[in-house]
Coordinates of C-alpha atoms in Angstrom, one line a residue:
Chain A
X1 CA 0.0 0.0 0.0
X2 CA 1.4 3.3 -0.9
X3 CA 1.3 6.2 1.9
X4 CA -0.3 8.9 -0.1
X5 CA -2.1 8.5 -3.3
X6 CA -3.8 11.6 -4.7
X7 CA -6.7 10.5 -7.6
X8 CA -7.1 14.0 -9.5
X9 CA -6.5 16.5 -6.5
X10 CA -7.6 20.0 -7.4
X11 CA -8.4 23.4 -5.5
X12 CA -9.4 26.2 -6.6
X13 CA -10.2 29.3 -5.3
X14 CA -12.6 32.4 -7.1
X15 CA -10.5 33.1 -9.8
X16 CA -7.2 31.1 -9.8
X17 CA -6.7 27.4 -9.9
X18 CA -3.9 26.5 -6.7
X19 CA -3.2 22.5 -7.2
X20 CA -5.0 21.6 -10.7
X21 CA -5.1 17.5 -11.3
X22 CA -2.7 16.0 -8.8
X23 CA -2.1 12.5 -9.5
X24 CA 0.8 11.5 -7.6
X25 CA 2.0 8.2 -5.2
X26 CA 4.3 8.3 -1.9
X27 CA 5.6 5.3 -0.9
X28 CA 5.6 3.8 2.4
X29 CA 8.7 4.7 4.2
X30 CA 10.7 7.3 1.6
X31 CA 11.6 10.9 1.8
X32 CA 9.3 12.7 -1.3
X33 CA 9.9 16.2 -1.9
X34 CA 8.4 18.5 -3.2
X35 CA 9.9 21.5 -5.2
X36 CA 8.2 24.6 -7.1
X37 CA 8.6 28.1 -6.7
X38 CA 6.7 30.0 -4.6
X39 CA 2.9 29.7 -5.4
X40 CA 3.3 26.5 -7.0
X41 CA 0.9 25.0 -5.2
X42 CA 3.1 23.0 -2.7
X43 CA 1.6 24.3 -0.1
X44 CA -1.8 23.8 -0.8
X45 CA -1.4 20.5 -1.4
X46 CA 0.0 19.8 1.9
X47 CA -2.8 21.3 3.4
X48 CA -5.5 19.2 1.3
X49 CA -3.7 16.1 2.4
X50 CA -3.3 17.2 6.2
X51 CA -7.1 17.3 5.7
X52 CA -6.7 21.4 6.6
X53 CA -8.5 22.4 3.4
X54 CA -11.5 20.2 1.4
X55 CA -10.3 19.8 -2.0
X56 CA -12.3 21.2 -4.8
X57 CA -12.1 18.2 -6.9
X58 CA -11.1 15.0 -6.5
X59 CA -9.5 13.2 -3.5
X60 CA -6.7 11.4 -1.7
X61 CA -6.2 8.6 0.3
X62 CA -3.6 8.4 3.0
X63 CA -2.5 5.1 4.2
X64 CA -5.2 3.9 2.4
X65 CA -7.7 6.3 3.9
X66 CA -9.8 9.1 2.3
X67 CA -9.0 12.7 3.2
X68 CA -12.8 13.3 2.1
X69 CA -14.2 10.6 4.1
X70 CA -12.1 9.5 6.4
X71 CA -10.6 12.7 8.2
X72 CA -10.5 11.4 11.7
X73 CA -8.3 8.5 10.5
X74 CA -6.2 10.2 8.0
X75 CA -5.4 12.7 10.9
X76 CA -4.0 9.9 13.1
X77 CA -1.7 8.8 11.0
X78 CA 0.0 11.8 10.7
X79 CA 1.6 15.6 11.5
X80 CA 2.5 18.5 10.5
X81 CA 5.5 21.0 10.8
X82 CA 3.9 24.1 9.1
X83 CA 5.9 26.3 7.3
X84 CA 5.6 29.1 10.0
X85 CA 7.2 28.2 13.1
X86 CA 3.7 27.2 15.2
X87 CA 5.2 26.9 18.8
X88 CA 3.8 28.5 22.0
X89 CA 5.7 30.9 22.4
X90 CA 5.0 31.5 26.6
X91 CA 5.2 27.3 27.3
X92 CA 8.2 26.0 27.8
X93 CA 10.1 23.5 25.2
X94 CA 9.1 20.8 27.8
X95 CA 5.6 22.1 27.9
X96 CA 4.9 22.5 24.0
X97 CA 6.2 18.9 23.7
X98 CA 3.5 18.1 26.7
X99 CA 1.0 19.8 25.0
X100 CA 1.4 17.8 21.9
X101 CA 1.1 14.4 23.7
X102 CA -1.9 15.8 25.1
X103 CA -3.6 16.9 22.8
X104 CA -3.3 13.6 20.7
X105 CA -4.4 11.8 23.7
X106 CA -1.8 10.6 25.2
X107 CA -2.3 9.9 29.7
X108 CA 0.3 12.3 31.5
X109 CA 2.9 9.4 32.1
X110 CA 2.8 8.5 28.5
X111 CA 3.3 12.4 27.8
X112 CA 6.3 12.5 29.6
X113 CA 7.9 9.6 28.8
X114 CA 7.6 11.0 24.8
X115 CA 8.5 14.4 26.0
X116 CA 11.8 12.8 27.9
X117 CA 12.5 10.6 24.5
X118 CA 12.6 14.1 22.3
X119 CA 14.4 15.6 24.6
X120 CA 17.0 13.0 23.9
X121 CA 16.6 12.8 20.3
X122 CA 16.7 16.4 19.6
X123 CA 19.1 17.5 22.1
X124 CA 17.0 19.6 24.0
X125 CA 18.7 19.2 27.2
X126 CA 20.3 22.8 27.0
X127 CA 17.3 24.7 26.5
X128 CA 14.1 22.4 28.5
X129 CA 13.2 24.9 30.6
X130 CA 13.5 27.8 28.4
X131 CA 10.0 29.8 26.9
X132 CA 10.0 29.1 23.0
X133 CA 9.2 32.2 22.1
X134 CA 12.8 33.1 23.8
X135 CA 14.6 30.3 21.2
X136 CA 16.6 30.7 18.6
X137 CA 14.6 30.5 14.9
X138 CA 16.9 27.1 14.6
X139 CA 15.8 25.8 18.0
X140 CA 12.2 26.8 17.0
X141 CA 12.4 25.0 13.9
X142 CA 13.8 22.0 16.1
X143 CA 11.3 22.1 18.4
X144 CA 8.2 22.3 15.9
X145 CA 9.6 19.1 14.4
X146 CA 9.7 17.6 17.6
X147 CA 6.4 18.5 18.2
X148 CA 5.0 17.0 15.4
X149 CA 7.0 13.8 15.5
X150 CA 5.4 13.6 19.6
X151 CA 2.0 11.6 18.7
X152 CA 4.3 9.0 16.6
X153 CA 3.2 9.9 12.8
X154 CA 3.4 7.4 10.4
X155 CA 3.3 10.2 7.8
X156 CA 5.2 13.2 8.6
X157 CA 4.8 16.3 6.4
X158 CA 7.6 19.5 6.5
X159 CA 6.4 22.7 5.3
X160 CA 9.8 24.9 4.5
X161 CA 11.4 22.8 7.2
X162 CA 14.4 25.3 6.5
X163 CA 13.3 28.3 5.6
X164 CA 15.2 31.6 6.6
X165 CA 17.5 29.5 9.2
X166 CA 21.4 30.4 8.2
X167 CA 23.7 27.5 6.6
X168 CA 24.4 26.0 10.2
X169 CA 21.3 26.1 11.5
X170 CA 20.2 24.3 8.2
X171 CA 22.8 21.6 8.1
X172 CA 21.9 20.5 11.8
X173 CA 18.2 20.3 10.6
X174 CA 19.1 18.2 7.6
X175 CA 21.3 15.7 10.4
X176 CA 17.9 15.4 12.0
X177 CA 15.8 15.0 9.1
X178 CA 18.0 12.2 7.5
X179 CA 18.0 10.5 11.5
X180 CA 14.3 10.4 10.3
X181 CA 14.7 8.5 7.5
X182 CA 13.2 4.9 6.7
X183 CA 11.3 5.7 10.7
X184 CA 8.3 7.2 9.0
X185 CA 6.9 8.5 5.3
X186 CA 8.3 11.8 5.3
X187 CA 6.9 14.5 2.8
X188 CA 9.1 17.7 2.7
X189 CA 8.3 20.9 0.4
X190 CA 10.8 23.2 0.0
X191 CA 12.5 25.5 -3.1
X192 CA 16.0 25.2 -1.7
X193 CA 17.2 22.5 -4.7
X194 CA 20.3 21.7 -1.9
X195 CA 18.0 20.2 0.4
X196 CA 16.1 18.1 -2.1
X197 CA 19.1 16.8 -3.2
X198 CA 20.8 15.9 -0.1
X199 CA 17.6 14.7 1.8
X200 CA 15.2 12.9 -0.8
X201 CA 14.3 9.6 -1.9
X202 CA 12.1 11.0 -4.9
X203 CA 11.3 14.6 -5.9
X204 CA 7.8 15.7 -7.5
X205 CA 8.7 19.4 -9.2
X206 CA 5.4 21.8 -9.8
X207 CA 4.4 25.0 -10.9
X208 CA 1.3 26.9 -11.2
X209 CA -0.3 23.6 -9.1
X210 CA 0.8 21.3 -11.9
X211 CA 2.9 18.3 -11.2
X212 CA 5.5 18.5 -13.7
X213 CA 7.5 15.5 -13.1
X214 CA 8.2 12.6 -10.3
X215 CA 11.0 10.8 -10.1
X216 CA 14.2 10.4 -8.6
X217 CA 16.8 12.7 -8.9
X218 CA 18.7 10.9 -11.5
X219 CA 15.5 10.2 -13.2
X220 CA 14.8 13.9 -13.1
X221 CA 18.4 15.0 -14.0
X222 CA 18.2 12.7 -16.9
X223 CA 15.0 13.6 -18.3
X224 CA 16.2 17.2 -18.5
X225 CA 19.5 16.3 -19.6
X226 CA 21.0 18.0 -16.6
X227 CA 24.1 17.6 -13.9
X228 CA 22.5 18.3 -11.2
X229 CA 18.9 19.4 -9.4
X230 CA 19.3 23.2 -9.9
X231 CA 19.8 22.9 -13.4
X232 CA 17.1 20.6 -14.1
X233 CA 14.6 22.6 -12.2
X234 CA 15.8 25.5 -14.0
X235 CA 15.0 23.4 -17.4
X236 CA 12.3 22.2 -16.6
X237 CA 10.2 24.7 -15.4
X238 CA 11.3 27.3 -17.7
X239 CA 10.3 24.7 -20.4
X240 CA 7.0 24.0 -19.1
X241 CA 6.2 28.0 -19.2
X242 CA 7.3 28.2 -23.3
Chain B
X1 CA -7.9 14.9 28.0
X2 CA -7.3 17.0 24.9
X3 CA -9.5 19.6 25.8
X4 CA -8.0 19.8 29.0
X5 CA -4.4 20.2 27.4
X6 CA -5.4 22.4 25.5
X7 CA -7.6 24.6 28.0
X8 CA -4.0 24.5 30.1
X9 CA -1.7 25.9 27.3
X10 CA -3.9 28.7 27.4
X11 CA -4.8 29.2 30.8
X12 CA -0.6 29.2 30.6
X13 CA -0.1 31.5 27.9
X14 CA -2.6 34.5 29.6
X15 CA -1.7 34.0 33.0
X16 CA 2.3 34.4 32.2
X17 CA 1.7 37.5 30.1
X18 CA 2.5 40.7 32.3
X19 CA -0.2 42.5 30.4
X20 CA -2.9 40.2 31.8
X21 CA -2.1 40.7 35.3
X22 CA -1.5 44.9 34.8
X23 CA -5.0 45.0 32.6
X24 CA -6.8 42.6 33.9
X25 CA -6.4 43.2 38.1
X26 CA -4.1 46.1 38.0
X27 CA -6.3 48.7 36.2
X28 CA -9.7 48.2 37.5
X29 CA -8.2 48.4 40.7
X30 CA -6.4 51.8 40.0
X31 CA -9.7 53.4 38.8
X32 CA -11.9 51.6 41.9
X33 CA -9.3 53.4 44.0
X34 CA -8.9 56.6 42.3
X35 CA -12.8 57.0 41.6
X36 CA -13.4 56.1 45.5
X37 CA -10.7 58.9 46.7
X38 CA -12.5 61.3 44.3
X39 CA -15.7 60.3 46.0
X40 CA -14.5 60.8 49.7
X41 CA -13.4 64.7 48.8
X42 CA -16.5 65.4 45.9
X43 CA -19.5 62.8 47.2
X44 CA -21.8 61.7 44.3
X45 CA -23.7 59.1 44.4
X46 CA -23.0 57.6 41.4
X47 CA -19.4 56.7 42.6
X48 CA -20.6 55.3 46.1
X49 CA -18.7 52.0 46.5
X50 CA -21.8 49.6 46.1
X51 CA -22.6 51.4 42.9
X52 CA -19.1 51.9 41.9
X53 CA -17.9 47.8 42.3
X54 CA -20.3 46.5 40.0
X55 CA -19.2 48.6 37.6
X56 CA -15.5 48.5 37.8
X57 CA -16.3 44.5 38.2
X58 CA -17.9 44.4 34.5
X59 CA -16.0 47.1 32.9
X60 CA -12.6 44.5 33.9
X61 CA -14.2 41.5 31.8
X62 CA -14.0 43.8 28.9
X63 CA -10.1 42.8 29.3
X64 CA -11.5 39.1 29.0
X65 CA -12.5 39.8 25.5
X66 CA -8.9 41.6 24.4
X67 CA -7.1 37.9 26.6
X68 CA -9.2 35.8 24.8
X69 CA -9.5 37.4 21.2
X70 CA -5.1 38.0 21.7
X71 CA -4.9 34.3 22.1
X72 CA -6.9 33.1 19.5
X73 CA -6.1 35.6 16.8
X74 CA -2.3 34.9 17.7
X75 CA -2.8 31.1 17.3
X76 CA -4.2 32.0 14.0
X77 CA -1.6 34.4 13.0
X78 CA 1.4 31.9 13.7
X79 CA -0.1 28.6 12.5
X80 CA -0.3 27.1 15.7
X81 CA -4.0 26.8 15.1
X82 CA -3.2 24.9 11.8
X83 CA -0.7 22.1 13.4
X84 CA -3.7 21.6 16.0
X85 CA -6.1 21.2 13.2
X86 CA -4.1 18.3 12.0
X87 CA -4.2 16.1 15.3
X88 CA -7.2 14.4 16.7
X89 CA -8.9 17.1 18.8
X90 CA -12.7 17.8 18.1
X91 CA -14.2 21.7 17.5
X92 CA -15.7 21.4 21.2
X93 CA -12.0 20.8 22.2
X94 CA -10.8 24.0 21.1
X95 CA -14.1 26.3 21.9
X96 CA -14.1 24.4 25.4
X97 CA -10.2 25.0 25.7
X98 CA -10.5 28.2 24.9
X99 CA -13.7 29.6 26.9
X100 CA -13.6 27.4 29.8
X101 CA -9.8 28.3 31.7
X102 CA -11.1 32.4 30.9
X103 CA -13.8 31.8 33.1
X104 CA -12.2 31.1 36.8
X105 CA -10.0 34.4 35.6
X106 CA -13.0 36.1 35.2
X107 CA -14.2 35.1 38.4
X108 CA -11.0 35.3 40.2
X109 CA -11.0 39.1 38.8
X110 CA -14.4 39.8 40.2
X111 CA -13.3 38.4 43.6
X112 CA -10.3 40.6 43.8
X113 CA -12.4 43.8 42.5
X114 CA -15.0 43.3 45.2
X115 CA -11.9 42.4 47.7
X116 CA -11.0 45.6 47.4
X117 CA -14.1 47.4 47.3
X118 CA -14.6 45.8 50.7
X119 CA -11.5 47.5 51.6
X120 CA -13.1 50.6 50.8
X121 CA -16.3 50.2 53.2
X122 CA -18.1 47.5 51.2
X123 CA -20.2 45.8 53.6
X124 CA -19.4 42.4 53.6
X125 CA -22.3 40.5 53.2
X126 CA -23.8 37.1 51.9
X127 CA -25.1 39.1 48.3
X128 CA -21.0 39.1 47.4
X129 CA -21.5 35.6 47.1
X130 CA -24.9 36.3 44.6
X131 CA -23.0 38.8 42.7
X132 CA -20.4 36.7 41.6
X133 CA -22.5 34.1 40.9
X134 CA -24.4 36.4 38.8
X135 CA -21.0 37.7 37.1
X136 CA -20.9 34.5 35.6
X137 CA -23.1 35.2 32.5
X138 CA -21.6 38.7 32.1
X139 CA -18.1 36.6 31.9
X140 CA -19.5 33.9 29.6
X141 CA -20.8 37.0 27.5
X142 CA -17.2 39.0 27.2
X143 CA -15.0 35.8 26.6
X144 CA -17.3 34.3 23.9
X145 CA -17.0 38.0 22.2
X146 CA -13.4 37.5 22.7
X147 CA -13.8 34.2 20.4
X148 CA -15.9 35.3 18.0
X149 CA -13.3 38.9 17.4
X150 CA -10.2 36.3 17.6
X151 CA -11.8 34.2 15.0
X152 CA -12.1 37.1 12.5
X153 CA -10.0 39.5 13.4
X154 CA -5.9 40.2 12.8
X155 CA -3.9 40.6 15.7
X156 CA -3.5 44.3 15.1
X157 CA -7.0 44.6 14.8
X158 CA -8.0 43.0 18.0
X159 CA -5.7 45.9 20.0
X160 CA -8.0 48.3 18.3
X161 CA -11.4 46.6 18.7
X162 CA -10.8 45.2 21.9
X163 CA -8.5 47.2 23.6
X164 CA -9.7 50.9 22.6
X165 CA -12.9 50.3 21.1
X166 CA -14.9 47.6 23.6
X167 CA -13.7 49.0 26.7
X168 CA -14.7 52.7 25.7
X169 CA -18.1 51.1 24.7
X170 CA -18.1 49.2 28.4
X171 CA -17.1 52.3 29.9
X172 CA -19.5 54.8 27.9
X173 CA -22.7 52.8 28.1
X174 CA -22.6 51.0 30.9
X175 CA -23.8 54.0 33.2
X176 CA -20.3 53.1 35.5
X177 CA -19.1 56.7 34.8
X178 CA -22.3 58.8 34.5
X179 CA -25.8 58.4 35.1
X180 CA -27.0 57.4 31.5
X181 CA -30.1 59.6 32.4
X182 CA -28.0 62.6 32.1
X183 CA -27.0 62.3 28.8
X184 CA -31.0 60.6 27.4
X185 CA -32.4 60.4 24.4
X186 CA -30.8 58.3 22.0
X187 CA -27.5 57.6 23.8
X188 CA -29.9 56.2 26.6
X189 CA -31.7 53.9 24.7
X190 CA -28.9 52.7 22.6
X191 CA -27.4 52.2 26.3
X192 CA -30.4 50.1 27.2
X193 CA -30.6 47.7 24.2
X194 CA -26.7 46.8 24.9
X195 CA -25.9 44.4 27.9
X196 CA -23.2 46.5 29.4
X197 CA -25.6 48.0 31.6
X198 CA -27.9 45.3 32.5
X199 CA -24.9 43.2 33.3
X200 CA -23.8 46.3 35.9
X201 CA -27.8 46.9 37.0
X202 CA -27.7 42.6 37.7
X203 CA -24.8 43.2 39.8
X204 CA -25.6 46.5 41.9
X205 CA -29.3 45.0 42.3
X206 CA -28.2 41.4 43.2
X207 CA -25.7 43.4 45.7
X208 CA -28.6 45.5 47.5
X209 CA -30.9 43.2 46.7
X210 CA -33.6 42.0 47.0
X211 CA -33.2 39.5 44.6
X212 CA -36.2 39.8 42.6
X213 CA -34.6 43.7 41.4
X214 CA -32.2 41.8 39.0
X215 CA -34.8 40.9 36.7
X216 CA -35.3 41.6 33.6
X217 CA -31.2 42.9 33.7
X218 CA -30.5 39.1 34.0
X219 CA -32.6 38.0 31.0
X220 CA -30.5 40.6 28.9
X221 CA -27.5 39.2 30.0
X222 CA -28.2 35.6 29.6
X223 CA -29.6 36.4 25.8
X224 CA -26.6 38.4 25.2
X225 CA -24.1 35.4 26.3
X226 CA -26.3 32.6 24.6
X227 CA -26.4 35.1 21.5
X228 CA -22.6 35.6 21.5
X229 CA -21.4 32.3 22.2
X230 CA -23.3 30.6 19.3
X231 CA -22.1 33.4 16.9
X232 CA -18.6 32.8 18.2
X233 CA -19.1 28.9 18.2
X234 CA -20.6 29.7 14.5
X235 CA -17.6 32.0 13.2
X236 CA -14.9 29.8 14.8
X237 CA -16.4 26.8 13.0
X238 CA -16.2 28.7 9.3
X239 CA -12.5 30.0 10.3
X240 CA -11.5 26.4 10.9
X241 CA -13.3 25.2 7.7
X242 CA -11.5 28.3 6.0
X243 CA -7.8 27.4 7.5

């Protein structure tokens, strides 16, 4: 079974057309990115399949379950970083990671024992006790993961996991991402072609909500003719606009 | 167990916010003192401490509404909101968790205002007790507002509506400041169709008593609340949809 399958995913809004006919598989257990300028309609997508906005047409089943139909389901199975960094800011790391475990339903022991587990993972050690709002953009980024990751996904998605962190910050984010790997599905937009290419199992590029291509990134480099990500993007979407 | 996570965070976030504790107790007490020392040297009778509490008691819940709109419009604002959206919790989690911690602070507030007005030369008698039972609906009234504003409204905008505009309203039309009857016409009966003033004519009638005098004020109040929390209930629903 694959993790996501989307069957002719649209939305649209009054008068432009964000994801148009999005027919794509995710399969159980890879990294699949997702690259496109901005307003490509990555985005969007995430949200129809995190069941955060109803599609206009057509629908998608993750882990086998409908987003239309089957919301309740579809939203235990997974979790989202967004792309803004959604912490609460006057709770403390410890306390956001609580709150998560909570709030998927987790008793109080069970909270703590996941919150005590992250803390480990993610290195937190340093900074438990500290207000997020008070973090770093690096350590916030770190912490939303962690937050998501809290109520055990078996999909996780990152929104701009990276976005306006500096190069360090960004190389220890990739470390944690690639720890991730082959744990969970992981489905990661971004338009930083660096991070697709050191992170990704298979890359889906769009633009203007279109899914260009899907492949792996020598499958994509060779249908472009290309040496590397950048310049096949580059191709490729300039091609698909002639 | 989600709702109750949830109703935490926020209890959490207000509580360790320096504004809530200098808006929320701080002020009302500031203008209870201030309006009673004005009292002691120029009497009127409009600033007596049993008239004066009630009013300084409901014109602090209109802080409830800037708490609870901040919080909500902020979750909104940062996404928080959305990454909730995507885990198991139900709507009634989050209008529960929102509404229900605001309203032992609204309570607590009330207890502290009158506190005080004892203080002052409030008798202390067995209607305190009614009061604040009846400050309940005037609390369920001002945090559901707070819900509905934080559920359409930008975090910029809910400084301006709730911090400047709802508390002048409060203030204005509440007859806490001025006998309404002085000013009449339509400014009176605008005043009278609002709840601001029932909710202050429940309390300084449920403070004197007798107990019968609250009626109709309470039936305003109660209609007001009911009104407010479906339309917040309503709007918060469509925002969620909308996300």
């Amino acid at each position: 079974m694959e993790a996501i399958q989307t069957k002719g995913l649209t939305k649209a809004y009054k008068d432009i057309v964000a994801v148009k006919e999005l027919n794509l598989s995710v399969h159980t257990g890879e990294l699949f990115s997702m690259l496109g300028v901005n307003g490509a309609g990555k985005t969007t997508a995430i949200k129809m399949l995190c069941c955060l906005t109803q599609p206009s047409a057509g629908d998608a089943f993750v882990n086998g379950k409908s987003i239309l139909h089957d919301t309740a389901e579809v939203k235990k199975a997974i979790a989202l970083s967004p792309q803004e960094t959604a912490v609460a800011p006057g709770l403390t790391v410890r306390e956001n990671l609580m709150l998560m475990g909570g709030v998927s339903g987790f008793s109080k022991a069970e909270q703590k024992e996941k919150a005590d587990a992250m803390v480990k993972q993610f290195g937190f050690d340093a900074v438990i006790g500290k207000k997020a709002g008070k973090l770093s953009g690096g350590w916030q980024r770190r912490l939303s993961i962690a937050m998501a990751l809290i109520c055990e996904p078996e999909i996780l998605f990152l929104d701009e996991p990276t976005l306006g962190l500096d190069v360090i910050a960004r190389s220890e984010l990739w470390d944690l991402i690639r720890s991730l790997k082959g744990k969970m599905t992981i489905v990661l937009t971004t338009h930083y072609m660096e991070e697709a290419e050191a992170l990704s199992d298979r890359v889906g590029i769009m633009k203007n909500g279109q899914l260009l291509i899907c492949d792996t990134l020598e499958g994509i480099m060779a249908a472009a003719g290309a040496d590397n990500l950048e310049e096949a993007f580059i191709h490729l979407v300039k091609g698909a606009a002639e | 167990m989600k709702m109750r996570a949830f109703a935490i965070r926020n209890a959490r976030e207000i509580l360790r916010d320096p504004m809530t504790l200098a808006f929320g107790i701080g002020f009302p007490l500031v203008l209870l003192f201030l309006l009673s020392a004005i009292q002691q040297n120029i009497p009127v009778p409009l600033f007596q401490i049993e008239h004066l509490a009630p009013g300084i008691s409901v014109f602090g819940l209109s802080f409830m509404t800037l708490f609870s709109a901040t919080i909500v419009s902020k979750d909104r604002s940062s996404a928080f909101l959305q990454r909730l959206y995507t885990t198991p919790m139900t709507p009634a989690d989050f209008i529960l968790g929102y509404t229900l911690p605001m309203l032992p602070m609204a309570v607590l507030q009330s207890v502290i205002c009158y506190l005080a007005a004892m203080l002052l030369g409030l008798p202390c008698t067995v209607n305190v007790l009614y009061v604040l039972l009846f400050h309940i609906p005037s609390s369920v009234f001002f945090i559901a507002l707070g819900l509905l504003f934080g559920s359409v409204l930008g975090e910029k905008q809910v400084g301006g509506i709730c911090g400047a505009l709802l508390t002048n309203l409060c203030a204005w039309l509440s007859g806490t400041w001025f006998d309404l009857s002085l000013v009449g016409g339509a400014f009176e009966k605008i005043a009278g169709v609002l709840p601001f003033l029932h909710a202050v004519e429940m309390e300084r009638n449920a403070l004197s008593g007798p107990m019968v005098s609250i009626f109709p004020h309470v039936w305003w109040v109660l209609g007001y609340a009911a009104a407010a929390l479906g339309a917040a209930v309503c709007l918060f629903l469509r925002q969620m949809k909308r996300s």
